[in-house]
PDB file of C-alpha atoms in Angstrom:
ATOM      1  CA  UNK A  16      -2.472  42.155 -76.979  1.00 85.00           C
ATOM      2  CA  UNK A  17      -2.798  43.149 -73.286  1.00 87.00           C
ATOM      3  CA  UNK A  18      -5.356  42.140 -71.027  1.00 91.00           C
ATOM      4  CA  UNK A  19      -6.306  43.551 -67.284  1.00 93.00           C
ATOM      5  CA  UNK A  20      -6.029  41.412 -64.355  1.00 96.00           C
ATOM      6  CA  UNK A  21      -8.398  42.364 -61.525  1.00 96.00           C
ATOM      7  CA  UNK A  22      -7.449  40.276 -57.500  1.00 96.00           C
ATOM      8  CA  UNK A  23      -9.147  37.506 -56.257  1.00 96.00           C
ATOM      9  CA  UNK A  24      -7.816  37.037 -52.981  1.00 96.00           C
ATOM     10  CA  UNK A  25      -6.350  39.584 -50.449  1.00 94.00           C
ATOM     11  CA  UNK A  26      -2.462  38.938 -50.456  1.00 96.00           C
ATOM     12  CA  UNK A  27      -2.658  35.766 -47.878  1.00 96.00           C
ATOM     13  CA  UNK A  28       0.788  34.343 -48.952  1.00 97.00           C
ATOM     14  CA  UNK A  29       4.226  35.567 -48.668  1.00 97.00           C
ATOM     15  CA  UNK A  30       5.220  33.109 -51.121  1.00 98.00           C
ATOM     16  CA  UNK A  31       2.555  31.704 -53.496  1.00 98.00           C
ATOM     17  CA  UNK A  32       2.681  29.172 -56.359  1.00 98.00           C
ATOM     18  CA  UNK A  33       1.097  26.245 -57.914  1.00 96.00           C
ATOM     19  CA  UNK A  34      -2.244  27.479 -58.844  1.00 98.00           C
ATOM     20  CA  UNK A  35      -4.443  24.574 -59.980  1.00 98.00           C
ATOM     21  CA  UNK A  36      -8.227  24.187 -60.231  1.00 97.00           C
ATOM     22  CA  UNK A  37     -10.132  21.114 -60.199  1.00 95.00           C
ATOM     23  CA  UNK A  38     -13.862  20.404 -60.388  1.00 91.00           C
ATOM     24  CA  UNK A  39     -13.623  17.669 -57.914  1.00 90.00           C
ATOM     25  CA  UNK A  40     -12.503  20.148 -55.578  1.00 90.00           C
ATOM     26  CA  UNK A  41     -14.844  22.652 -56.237  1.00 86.00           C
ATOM     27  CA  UNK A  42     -12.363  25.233 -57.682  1.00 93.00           C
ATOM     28  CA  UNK A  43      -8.811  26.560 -57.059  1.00 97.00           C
ATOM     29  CA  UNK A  44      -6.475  25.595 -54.938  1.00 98.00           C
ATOM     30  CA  UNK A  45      -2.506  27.222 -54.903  1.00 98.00           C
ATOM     31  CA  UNK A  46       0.539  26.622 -51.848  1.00 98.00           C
ATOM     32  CA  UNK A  47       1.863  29.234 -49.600  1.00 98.00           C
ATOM     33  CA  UNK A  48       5.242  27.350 -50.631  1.00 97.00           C
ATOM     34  CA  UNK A  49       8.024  28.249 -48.199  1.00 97.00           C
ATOM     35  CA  UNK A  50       5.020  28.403 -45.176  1.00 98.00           C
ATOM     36  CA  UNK A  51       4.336  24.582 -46.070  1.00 98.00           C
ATOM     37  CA  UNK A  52       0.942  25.426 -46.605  1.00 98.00           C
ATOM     38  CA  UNK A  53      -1.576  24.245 -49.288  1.00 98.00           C
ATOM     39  CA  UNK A  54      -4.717  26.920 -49.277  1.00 98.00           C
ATOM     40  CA  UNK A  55      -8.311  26.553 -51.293  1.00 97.00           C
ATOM     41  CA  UNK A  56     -10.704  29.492 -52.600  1.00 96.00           C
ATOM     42  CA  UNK A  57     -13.907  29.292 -51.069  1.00 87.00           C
ATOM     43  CA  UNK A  58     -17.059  30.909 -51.892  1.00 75.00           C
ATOM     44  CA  UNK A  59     -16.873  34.336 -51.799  1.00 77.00           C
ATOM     45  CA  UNK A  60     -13.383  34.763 -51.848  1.00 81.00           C
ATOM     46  CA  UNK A  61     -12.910  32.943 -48.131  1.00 90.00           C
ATOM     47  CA  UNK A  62      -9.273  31.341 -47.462  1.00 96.00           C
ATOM     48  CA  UNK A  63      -8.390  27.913 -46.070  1.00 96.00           C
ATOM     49  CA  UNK A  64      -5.278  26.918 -45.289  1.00 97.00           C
ATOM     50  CA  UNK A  65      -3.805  23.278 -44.617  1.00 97.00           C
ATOM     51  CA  UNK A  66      -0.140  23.279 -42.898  1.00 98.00           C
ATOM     52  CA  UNK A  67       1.438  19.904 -44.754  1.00 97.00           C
ATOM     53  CA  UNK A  68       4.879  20.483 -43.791  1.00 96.00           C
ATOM     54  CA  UNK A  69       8.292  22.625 -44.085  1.00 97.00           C
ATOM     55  CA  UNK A  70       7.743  23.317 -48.036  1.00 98.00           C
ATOM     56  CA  UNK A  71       4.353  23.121 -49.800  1.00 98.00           C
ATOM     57  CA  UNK A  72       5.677  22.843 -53.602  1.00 97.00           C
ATOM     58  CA  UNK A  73       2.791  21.008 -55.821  1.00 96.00           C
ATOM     59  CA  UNK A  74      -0.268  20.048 -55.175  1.00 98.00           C
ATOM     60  CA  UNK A  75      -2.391  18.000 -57.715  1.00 97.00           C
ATOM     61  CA  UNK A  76      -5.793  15.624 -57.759  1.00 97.00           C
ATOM     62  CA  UNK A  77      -5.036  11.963 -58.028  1.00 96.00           C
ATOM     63  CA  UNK A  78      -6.758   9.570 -60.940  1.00 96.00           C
ATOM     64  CA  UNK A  79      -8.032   7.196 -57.777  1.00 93.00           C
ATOM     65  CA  UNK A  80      -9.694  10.324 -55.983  1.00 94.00           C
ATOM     66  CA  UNK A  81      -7.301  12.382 -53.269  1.00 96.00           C
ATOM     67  CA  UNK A  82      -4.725  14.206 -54.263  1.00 97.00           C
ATOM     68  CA  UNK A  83      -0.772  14.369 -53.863  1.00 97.00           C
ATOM     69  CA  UNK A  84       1.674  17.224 -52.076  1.00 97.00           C
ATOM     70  CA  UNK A  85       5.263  17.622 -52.704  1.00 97.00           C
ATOM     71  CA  UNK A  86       6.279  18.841 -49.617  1.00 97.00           C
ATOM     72  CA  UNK A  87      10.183  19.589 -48.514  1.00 97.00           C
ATOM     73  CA  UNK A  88      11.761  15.894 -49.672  1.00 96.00           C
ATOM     74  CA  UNK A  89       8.866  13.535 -49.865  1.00 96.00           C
ATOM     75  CA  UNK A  90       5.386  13.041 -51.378  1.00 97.00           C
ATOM     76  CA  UNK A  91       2.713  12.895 -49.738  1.00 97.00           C
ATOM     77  CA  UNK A  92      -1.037  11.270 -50.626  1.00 97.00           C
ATOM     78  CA  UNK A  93      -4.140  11.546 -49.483  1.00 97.00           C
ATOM     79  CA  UNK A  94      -7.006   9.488 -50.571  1.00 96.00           C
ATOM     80  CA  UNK A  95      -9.843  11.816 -49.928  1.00 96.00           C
ATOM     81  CA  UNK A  96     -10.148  15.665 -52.103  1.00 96.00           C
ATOM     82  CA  UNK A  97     -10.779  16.978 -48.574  1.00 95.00           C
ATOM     83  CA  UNK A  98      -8.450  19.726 -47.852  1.00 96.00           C
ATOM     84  CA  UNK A  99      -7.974  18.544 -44.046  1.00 96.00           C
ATOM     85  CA  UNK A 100      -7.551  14.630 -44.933  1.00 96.00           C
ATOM     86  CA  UNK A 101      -5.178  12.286 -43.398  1.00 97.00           C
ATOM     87  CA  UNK A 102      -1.848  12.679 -45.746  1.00 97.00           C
ATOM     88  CA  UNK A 103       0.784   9.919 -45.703  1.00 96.00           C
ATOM     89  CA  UNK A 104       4.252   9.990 -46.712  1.00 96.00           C
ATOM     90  CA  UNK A 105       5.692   7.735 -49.358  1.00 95.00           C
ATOM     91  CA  UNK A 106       9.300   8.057 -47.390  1.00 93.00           C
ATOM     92  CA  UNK A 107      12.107  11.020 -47.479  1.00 93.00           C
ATOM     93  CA  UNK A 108      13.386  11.285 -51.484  1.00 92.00           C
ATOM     94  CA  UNK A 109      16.865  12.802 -50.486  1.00 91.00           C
ATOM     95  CA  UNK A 110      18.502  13.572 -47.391  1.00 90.00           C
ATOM     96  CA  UNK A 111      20.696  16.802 -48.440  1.00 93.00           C
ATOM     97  CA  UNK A 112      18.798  19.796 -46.211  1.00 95.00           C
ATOM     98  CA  UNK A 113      20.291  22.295 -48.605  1.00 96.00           C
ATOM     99  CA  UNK A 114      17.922  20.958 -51.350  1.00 96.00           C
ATOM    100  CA  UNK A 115      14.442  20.908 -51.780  1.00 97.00           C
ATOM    101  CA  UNK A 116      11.287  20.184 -53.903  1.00 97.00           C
ATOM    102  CA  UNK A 117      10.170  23.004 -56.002  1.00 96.00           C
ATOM    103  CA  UNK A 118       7.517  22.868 -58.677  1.00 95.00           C
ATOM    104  CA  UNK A 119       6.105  19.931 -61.035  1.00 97.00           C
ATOM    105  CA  UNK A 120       3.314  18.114 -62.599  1.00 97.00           C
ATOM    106  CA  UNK A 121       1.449  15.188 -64.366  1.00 97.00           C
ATOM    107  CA  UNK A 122       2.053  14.166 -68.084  1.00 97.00           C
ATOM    108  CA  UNK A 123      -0.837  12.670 -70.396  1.00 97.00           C
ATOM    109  CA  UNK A 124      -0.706   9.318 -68.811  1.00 96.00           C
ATOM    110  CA  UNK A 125      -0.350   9.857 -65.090  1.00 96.00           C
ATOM    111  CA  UNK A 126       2.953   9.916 -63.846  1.00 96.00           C
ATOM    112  CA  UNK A 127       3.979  12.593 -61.132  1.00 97.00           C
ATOM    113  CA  UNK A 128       7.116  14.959 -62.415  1.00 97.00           C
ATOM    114  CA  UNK A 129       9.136  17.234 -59.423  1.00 97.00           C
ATOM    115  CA  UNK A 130      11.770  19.087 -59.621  1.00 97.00           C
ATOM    116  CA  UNK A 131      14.038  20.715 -56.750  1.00 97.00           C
ATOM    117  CA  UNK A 132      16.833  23.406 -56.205  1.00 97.00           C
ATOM    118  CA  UNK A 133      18.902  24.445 -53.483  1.00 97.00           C
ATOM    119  CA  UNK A 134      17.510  26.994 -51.084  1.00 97.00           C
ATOM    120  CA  UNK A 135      20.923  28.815 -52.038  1.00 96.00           C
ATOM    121  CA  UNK A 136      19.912  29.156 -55.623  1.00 95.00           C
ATOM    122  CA  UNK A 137      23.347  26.940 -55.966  1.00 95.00           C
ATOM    123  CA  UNK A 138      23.610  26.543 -60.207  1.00 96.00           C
ATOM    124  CA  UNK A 139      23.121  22.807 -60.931  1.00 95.00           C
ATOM    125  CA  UNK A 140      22.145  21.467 -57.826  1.00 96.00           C
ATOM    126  CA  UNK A 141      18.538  21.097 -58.874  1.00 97.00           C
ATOM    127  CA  UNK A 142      17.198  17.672 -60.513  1.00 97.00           C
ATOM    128  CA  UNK A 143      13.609  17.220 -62.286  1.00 97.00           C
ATOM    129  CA  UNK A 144      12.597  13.741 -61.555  1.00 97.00           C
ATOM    130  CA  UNK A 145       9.403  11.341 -62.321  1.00 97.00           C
ATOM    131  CA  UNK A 146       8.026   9.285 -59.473  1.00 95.00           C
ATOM    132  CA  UNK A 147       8.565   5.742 -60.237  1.00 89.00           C
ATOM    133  CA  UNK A 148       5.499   3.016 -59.343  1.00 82.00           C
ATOM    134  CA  UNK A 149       6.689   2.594 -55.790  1.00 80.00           C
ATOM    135  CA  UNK A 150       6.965   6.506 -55.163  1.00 83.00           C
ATOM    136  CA  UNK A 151      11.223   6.376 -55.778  1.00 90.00           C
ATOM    137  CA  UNK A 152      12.150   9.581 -57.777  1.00 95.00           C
ATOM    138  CA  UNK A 153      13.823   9.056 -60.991  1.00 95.00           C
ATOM    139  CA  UNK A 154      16.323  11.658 -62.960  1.00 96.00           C
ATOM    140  CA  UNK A 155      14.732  12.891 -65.916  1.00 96.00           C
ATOM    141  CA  UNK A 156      17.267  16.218 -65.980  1.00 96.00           C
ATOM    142  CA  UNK A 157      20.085  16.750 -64.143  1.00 96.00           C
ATOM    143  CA  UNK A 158      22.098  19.513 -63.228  1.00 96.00           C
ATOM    144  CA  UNK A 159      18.818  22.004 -63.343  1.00 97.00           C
ATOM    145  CA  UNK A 160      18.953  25.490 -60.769  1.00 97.00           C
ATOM    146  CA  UNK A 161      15.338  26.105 -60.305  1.00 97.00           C
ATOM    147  CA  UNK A 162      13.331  23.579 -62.032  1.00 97.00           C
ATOM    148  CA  UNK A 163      10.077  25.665 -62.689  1.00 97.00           C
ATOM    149  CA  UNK A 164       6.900  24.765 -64.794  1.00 96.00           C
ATOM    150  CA  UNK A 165       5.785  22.001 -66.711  1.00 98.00           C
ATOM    151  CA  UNK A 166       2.930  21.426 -68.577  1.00 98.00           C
ATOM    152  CA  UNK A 167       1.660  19.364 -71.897  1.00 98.00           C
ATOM    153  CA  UNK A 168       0.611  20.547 -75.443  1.00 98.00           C
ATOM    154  CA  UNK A 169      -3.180  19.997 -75.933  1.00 97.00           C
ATOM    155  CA  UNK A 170      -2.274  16.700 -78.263  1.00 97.00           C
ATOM    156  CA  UNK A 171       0.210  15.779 -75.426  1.00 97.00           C
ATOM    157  CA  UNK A 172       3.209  15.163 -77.906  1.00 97.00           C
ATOM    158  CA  UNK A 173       5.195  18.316 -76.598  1.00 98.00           C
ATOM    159  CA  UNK A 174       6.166  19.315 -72.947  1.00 98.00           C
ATOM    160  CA  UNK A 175       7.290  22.513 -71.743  1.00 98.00           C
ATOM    161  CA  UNK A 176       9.769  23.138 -69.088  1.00 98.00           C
ATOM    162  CA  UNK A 177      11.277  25.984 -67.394  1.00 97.00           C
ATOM    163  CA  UNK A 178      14.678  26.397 -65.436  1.00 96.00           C
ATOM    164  CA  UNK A 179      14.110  29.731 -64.158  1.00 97.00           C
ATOM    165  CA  UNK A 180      18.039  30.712 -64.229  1.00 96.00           C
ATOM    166  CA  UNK A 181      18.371  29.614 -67.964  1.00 96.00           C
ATOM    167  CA  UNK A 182      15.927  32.687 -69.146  1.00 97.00           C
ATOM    168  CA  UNK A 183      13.952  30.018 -71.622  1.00 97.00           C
ATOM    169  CA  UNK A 184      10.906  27.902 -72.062  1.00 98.00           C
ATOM    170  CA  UNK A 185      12.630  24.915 -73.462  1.00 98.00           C
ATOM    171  CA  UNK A 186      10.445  22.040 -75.548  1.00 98.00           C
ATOM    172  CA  UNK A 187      10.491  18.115 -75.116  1.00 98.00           C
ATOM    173  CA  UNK A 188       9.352  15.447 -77.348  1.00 98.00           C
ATOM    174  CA  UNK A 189       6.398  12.990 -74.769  1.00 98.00           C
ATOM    175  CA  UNK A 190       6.105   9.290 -75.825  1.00 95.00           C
ATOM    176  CA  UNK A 191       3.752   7.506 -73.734  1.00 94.00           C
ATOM    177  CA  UNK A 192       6.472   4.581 -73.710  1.00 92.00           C
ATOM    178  CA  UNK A 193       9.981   6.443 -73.860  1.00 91.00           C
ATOM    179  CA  UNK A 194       9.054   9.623 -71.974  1.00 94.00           C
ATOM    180  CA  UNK A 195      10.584  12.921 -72.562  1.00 97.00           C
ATOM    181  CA  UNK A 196      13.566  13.602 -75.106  1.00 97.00           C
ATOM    182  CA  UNK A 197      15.120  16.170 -77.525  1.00 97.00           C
ATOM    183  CA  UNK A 198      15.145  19.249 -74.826  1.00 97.00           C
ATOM    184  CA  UNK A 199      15.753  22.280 -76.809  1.00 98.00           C
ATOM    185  CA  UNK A 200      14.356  26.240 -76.805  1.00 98.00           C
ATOM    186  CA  UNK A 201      10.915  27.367 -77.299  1.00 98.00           C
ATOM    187  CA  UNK A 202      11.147  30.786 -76.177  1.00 97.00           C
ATOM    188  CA  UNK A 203      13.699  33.104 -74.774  1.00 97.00           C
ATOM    189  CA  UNK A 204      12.863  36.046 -72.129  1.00 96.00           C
ATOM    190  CA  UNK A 205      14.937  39.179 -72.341  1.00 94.00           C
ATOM    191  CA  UNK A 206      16.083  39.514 -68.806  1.00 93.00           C
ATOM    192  CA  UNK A 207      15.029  43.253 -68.575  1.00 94.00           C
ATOM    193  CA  UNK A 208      11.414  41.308 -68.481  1.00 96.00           C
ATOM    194  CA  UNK A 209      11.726  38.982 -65.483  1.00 97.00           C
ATOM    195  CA  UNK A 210      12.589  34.679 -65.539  1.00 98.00           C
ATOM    196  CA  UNK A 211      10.492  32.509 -66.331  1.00 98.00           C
ATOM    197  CA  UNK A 212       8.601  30.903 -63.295  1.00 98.00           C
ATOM    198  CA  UNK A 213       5.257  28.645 -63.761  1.00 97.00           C
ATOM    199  CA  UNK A 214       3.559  28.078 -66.821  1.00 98.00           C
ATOM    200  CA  UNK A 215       0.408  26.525 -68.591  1.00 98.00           C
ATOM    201  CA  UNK A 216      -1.011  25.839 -71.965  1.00 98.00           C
ATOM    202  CA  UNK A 217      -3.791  27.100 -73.628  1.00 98.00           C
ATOM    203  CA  UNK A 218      -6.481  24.682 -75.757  1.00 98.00           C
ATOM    204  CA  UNK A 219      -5.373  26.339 -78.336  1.00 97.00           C
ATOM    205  CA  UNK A 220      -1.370  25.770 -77.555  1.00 97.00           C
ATOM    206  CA  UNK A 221      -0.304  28.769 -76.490  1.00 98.00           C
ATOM    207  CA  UNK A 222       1.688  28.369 -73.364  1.00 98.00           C
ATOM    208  CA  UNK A 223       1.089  31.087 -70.888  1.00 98.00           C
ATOM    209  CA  UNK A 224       4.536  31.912 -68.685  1.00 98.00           C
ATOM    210  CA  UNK A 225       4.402  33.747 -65.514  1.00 98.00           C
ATOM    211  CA  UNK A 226       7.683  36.122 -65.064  1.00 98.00           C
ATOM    212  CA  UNK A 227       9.007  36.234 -62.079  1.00 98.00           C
ATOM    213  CA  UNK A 228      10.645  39.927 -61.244  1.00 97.00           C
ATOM    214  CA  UNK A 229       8.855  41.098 -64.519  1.00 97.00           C
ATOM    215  CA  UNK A 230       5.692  41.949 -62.991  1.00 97.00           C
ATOM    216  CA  UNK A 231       3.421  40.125 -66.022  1.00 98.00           C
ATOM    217  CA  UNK A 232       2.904  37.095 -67.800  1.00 98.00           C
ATOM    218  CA  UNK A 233       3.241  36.366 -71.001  1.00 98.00           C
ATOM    219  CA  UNK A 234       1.652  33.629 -74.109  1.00 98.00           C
ATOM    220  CA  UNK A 235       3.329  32.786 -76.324  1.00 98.00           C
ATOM    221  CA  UNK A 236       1.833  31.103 -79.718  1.00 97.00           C
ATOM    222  CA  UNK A 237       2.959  27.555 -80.693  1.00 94.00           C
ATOM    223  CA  UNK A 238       5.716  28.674 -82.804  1.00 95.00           C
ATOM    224  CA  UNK A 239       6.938  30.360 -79.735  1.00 96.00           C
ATOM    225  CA  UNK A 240       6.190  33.998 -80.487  1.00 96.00           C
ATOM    226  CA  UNK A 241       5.163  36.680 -77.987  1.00 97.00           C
ATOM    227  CA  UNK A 242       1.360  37.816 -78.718  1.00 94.00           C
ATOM    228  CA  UNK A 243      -0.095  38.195 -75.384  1.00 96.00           C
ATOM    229  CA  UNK A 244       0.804  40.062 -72.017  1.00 97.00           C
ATOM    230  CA  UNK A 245      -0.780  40.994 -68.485  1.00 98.00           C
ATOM    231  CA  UNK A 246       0.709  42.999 -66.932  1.00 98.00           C
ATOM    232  CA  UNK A 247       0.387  42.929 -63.119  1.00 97.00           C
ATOM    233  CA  UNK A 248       0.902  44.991 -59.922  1.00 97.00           C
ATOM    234  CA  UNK A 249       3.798  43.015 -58.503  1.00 97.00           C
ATOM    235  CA  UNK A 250       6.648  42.032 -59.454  1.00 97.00           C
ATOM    236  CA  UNK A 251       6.960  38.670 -58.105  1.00 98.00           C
ATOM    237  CA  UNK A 252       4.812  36.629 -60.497  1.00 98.00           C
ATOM    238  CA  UNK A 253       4.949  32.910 -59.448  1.00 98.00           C
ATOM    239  CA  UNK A 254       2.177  30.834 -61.339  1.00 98.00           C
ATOM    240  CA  UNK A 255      -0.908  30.216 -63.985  1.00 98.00           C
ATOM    241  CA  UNK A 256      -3.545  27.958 -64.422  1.00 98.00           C
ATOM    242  CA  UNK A 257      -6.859  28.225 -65.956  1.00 98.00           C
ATOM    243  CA  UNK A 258     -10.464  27.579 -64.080  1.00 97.00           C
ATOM    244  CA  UNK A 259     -13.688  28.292 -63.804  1.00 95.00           C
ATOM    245  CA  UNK A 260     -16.678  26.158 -64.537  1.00 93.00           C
ATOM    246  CA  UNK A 261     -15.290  26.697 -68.460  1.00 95.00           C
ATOM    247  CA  UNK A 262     -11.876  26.835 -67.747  1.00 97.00           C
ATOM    248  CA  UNK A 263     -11.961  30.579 -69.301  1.00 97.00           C
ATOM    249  CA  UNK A 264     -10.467  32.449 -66.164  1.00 97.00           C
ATOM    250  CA  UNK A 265      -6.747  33.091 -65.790  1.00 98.00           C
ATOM    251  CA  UNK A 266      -5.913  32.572 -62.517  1.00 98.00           C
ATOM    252  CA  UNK A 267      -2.100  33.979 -61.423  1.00 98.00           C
ATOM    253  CA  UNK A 268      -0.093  33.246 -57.831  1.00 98.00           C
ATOM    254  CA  UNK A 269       2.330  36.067 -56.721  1.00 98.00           C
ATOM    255  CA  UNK A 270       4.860  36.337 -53.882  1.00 98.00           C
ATOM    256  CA  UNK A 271       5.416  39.072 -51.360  1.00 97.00           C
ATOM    257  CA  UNK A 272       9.062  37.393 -50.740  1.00 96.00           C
ATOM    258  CA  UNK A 273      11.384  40.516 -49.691  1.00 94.00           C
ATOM    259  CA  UNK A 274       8.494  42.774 -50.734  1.00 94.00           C
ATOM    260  CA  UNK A 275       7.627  46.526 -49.471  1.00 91.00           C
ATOM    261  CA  UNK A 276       4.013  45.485 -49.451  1.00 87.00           C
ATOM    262  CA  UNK A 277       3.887  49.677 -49.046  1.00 89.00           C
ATOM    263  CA  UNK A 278       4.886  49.551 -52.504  1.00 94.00           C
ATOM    264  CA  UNK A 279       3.251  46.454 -54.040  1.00 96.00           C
ATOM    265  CA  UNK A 280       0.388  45.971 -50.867  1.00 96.00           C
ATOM    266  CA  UNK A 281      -0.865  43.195 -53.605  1.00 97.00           C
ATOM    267  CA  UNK A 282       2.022  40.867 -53.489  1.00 97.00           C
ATOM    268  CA  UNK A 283       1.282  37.811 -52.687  1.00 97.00           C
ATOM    269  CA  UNK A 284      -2.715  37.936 -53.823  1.00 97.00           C
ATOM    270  CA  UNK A 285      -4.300  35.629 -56.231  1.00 98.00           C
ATOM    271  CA  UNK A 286      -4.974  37.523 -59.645  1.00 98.00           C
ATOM    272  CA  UNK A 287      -7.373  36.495 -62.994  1.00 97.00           C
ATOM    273  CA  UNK A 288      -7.551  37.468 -66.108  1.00 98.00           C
ATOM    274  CA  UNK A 289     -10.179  37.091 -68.879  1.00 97.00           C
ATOM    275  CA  UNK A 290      -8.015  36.000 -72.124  1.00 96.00           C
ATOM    276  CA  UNK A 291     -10.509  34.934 -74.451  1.00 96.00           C
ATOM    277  CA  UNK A 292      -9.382  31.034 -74.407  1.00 97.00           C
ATOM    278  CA  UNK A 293     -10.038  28.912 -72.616  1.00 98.00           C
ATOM    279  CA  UNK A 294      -7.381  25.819 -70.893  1.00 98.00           C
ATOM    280  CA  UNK A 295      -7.808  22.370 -70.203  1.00 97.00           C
ATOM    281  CA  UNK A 296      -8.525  20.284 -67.510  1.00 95.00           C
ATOM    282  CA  UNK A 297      -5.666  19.905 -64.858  1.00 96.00           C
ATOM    283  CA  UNK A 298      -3.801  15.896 -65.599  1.00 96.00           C
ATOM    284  CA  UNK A 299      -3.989  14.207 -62.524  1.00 96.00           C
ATOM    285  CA  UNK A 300      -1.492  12.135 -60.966  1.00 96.00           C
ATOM    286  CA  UNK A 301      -2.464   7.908 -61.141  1.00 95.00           C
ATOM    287  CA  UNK A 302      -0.759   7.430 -57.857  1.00 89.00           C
TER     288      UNK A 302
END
């Protein structure tokens, strides 16, 4: 099945990612990653933009009320959903420059995942960690290149994880107590179609993939086979969540990163699609 994307934004990042919604916040918010920058969708289609830092990987509401960046090598919190709150750093996680914090998220009980990669693209000198109590980062993966999405099966027993280099989806086993296990492949992408960059699941299970170089993104069913596709305008295709007051809008981040915007002038513009299912609500950090 294919389904039409229409834009949402004009392209106001040169590198976007991280598209999450949240009521709380009265709708979407994404990063401008490599600008450090964490924007919001207004009414109307209006912009803002909050500089955080270097690097604006994640962004994601907190249980408490607030909400938590990952910014170059450190988390930081704010207590307040205001875009322009106070943000304070829970200290420096690593002090190599050549690496830095790339995408992440929540499991089913609250606790913060991150991974990083080398600005180099250096293979295995990426880690995808799980903030610890005090705000420490702890190795759940070693030896990752570009630790990409992560997101949760509707029933929360199954996570999915991408390492963009690896050309896979892979599959974890989630216990509340023991965390993740059992890594092993969902779903392969021929490399004529792109890497796999961020992804989301469906209510339904099917875990939406954005392809970065491919110029789509794909769902695939729970068994891991291919039966949906949009196709897009650019190439560079970051991120998906879904929002909207029924979660039944696709939303999709793109990059203009060593674009000819003459070529693609929509890289780096906020896209949706209407898939006919709807998501879930975003899991928020309890930090």
């Amino acid at each position: 099945m294919s389904i039409a994307p229409y834009t949402v934004t004009d392209p106001v990042a040169e590198h976007g990612e991280g598209p999450v919604w949240s009521s709380r916040w009265g709708g979407l918010r994404w990063v401008d990653m490599l600008a450090g920058d964490v924007l919001a969708l207004g009414a109307q289609g209006k912009v803002r933009r909050r500089h955080v830092g270097k690097v604006a990987a994640v962004v994601r509401p907190r249980v408490s009320g607030g909400y938590v960046v990952a910014a170059e090598r450190e988390l930081l919190l704010s207590d307040s959903d205001d875009l322009d709150a106070p943000l304070r750093s829970l200290g420096e996680a690593w002090s190599d420059p050549a690496v830095r914090m790339n995408d992440g998220g929540c499991d089913p009980d609250g606790r913060f995942y991150i991974g990083s990669m080398a600005y180099d693209e250096s293979p295995g000198r990426g880690s995808f960690y799980v903030a610890e109590p005090g705000g420490g980062l702890r190795v759940v993966l070693s030896g990752v290149t570009i630790s990409n999405g992560f997101d949760f099966s509707p029933d929360g027993a199954l996570a999915y994880y991408a390492d963009t280099t690896t050309g896979r989806v892979d599959v974890l086993d989630y216990d509340p107590e023991g965390g993740l296990s059992g890594r092993r492949p969902f779903a392969a992408i021929d490399p004529g179609q792109g890497q796999p960059d961020g992804l989301t699941v469906d209510a339904e299970g099917g875990v939406w993939v954005a392809l970065w170089q491919g110029g789509a993104v794909h769902r695939y069913d729970a068994s891991g086979r291919l039966d949906a596709v949009v196709n897009l305008p650019v190439r560079k295709v970051t991120a998906v969540t879904f929002g909207g007051e029924s979660l039944d809008r696709l939303f999709i981040t793109t990059s203009a990163l060593g674009v000819d915007r003459a070529e693609q002038p929509d890289a780096g513009a906020v896209f949706a699609a209407d898939p006919g299912v709807r998501g879930r609500p975003v899991l928020p950090a309890a930090m």
